[in-house]
Amino acid sequence: MAEQKNVQEQDVNQLLKVRREKLENLQAEGKDPFQITKYDVTCHSMDIKDNFDSMEGQEVSIAGRMMFKRVMGKASFCNVQDLKGSIQAYVARDEIGEDSYKDFKKYDVGDILGIKGKVFKTKTGEISVHAESVTLLAKSLQILPEKYHGLTDTDTRYRQRYVDLIMNEDVKATFVKRSKIIKEIRNFLDDRGFMEVETPMLVSNAGGAAARPFDTHYNALNEDVKLRISLELYLKRLIVGGLERVYEIGRVFRNEGVDTRHNPEFTLMELYQAYTDYEGMMELTESMFRYLAETVCGTSKITYNGMEIDFGKPFERITMNDCIKKYTGIDFDTVADDAAAKALADEHHVEYEDRHTKGDIINLFFEEFCEEKLIQPTFVMDHPLAISPLTKKKPSDPEKVERFELFINTWEMCNAYSELNDPIDQRERFAAQDAAFAAGDEEANHTDEDFLNALAVGMPPTGGIGYGIDRLVMLLTDSPAIRDVLLFPTMKSLDK
C-alpha cells in the first residue's frame, strides 16, 4: 500500500511539473496568461441555454474553468464551467487559427478560458458555443480531483472550499441560496420599516447571551477586550436613542465546541422594535419564516432530512412549563422551591449543579425531555426568571418572563423577549449574574454600567429577538451540518 502511494505521489509530482513547464513555455513565447488583466464576458452558460431560441447565431463571450476536453484532430470539444453552470464549446483549427489551436490542445483541465463565438446546437442537440477565439486567462498549476470520483472527503472539502465549489454543483447551489435567504430577510425587514445598522465586534463587556467569550488585547489602548457574543446591548442603546426599528446581521464569537449545529464564529441576526412586546415578535417571526420558505423555496412546505415541515399552518404556542407537563407529567407550577425542584431532578436523573435554582432545573428538564419532540414550528413561551436576565417579568406571574424560543426540527431557531427596560430591576439582575459568575458560571453576564445608564435615560417598551442565520440556512437548504452552510468553517490547524 505504501509503495502504491509513493508511485501515485510521483505521478502527481510529474504532472505538476509538466503544468509548470507549460506555463514557462507560454511565458517564454510572450503568452503569459497572468499578464491578462480583464476579459469582457457578455453572458453566462445558463443565460445561453435558457434563451437559446432568441440567441441562436448570436456572438457571445463566455469565461470559466475548463472541466473537460476531448481533442479530435482538427476539431475539439471542451466544457466550460462558470457561475451559473456549464456549457460546451466547439473549437476548430480552421476557425481559431493553427497557432491558437496548437496552444489550445496543450491546455489542461482546470485552466480558466475565455471563449468568443456563436451560439449553435450540435447534431446531437446540445446547445454550444462555436469558438472563434480562445484565450487562456489563468493557468491552473494544481490538479483537480478526478471528475468521476469527485471531492468527497469532508475534511478536505471544508479546508479547500474553493475546490469543493468547483467539483460539487450542489455545494455552490447551497451558498447561492444562502445569499438569497439573507437578501430576502433584508427585503422583509426593510418593508416593515427596519433600519440596518452595525455595532462593535470588539467590546469591553461581552454581554447579551450566556456564552464564554474570546479574549484579546488592544495594544494601542493597552486594554483587554473581548469578541462580542451577542448584538443585544448595543442595539438596545439605539432604541434608547430613538431609532425605533433596528436590526443587524453579523458575526458573533463564542468560545465553545464544534458540532453539527455549533461553530465558534457564526452569523447572528438581532432586531429590536419599540412599542411592541414578545407577542409582536411572534407575529413577525412566523410571518418572516413563512415568507422565506415561499420566496426562497417556492413553497410553505419544506422537507428536511426526509421530514415535511409546514410553515403554512399557524405555529403552535405552548409555555415551557406546559411543555414539560405534556411530556413528563410534572407540573412545575406546583413545585414549591429550589429543594423540591432538585429532588425531582434527582428522581428523573437530570444532572444539575449546586448553584442551580428552580428556574435552572425547569430549563434542564425542558432540554432533557422536550426539545427532541418539537419538530413542527413551535413557540415555547414564558421561561423562568432565573435564566432570563434581560427580560421583562410577566405581570401575572413574576417568577416567569415574557420570552419565547422558536423550535423547528428539535432546534432552537430564535430567542425573543419583551425587553427589560427598568434600570433598577436590570441592575439587580446584573448583580445576580455577577454572583453566578463568582460561583463558577463562566457563561454569566456582567454588570454593564453604560447600558444601565442608557436604560436610565429611558427605553420605551420594546420587543427584541435573535436568529441563528446558519441554522435557518441549514433548514431551508436541507443541509445536515452547520459546516455545510459556512463557506470556511472553523477547522483545527493541520500544523497542530
CSV table of N, CA and C in Angstrom, one decimal, residues 26 100 104 294 361 393:
chain,number,residue,atom,x,y,z
A,26,LEU,N,4.9,29.2,-22.2
A,26,LEU,CA,4.0,30.2,-22.6
A,26,LEU,C,4.6,31.6,-22.3
A,100,SER,N,-3.3,29.1,-32.5
A,100,SER,CA,-4.2,29.1,-31.3
A,100,SER,C,-4.7,27.7,-31.0
A,104,PHE,N,-4.3,25.6,-27.7
A,104,PHE,CA,-5.5,25.0,-27.0
A,104,PHE,C,-5.3,23.5,-26.7
A,294,GLU,N,-41.6,30.5,1.2
A,294,GLU,CA,-42.3,30.7,0.0
A,294,GLU,C,-41.5,31.3,-1.1
A,361,ILE,N,-33.5,24.3,36.9
A,361,ILE,CA,-33.9,23.0,36.8
A,361,ILE,C,-35.1,22.8,35.8
A,393,LYS,N,-40.5,40.7,33.4
A,393,LYS,CA,-41.3,39.7,34.1
A,393,LYS,C,-42.8,39.8,33.6
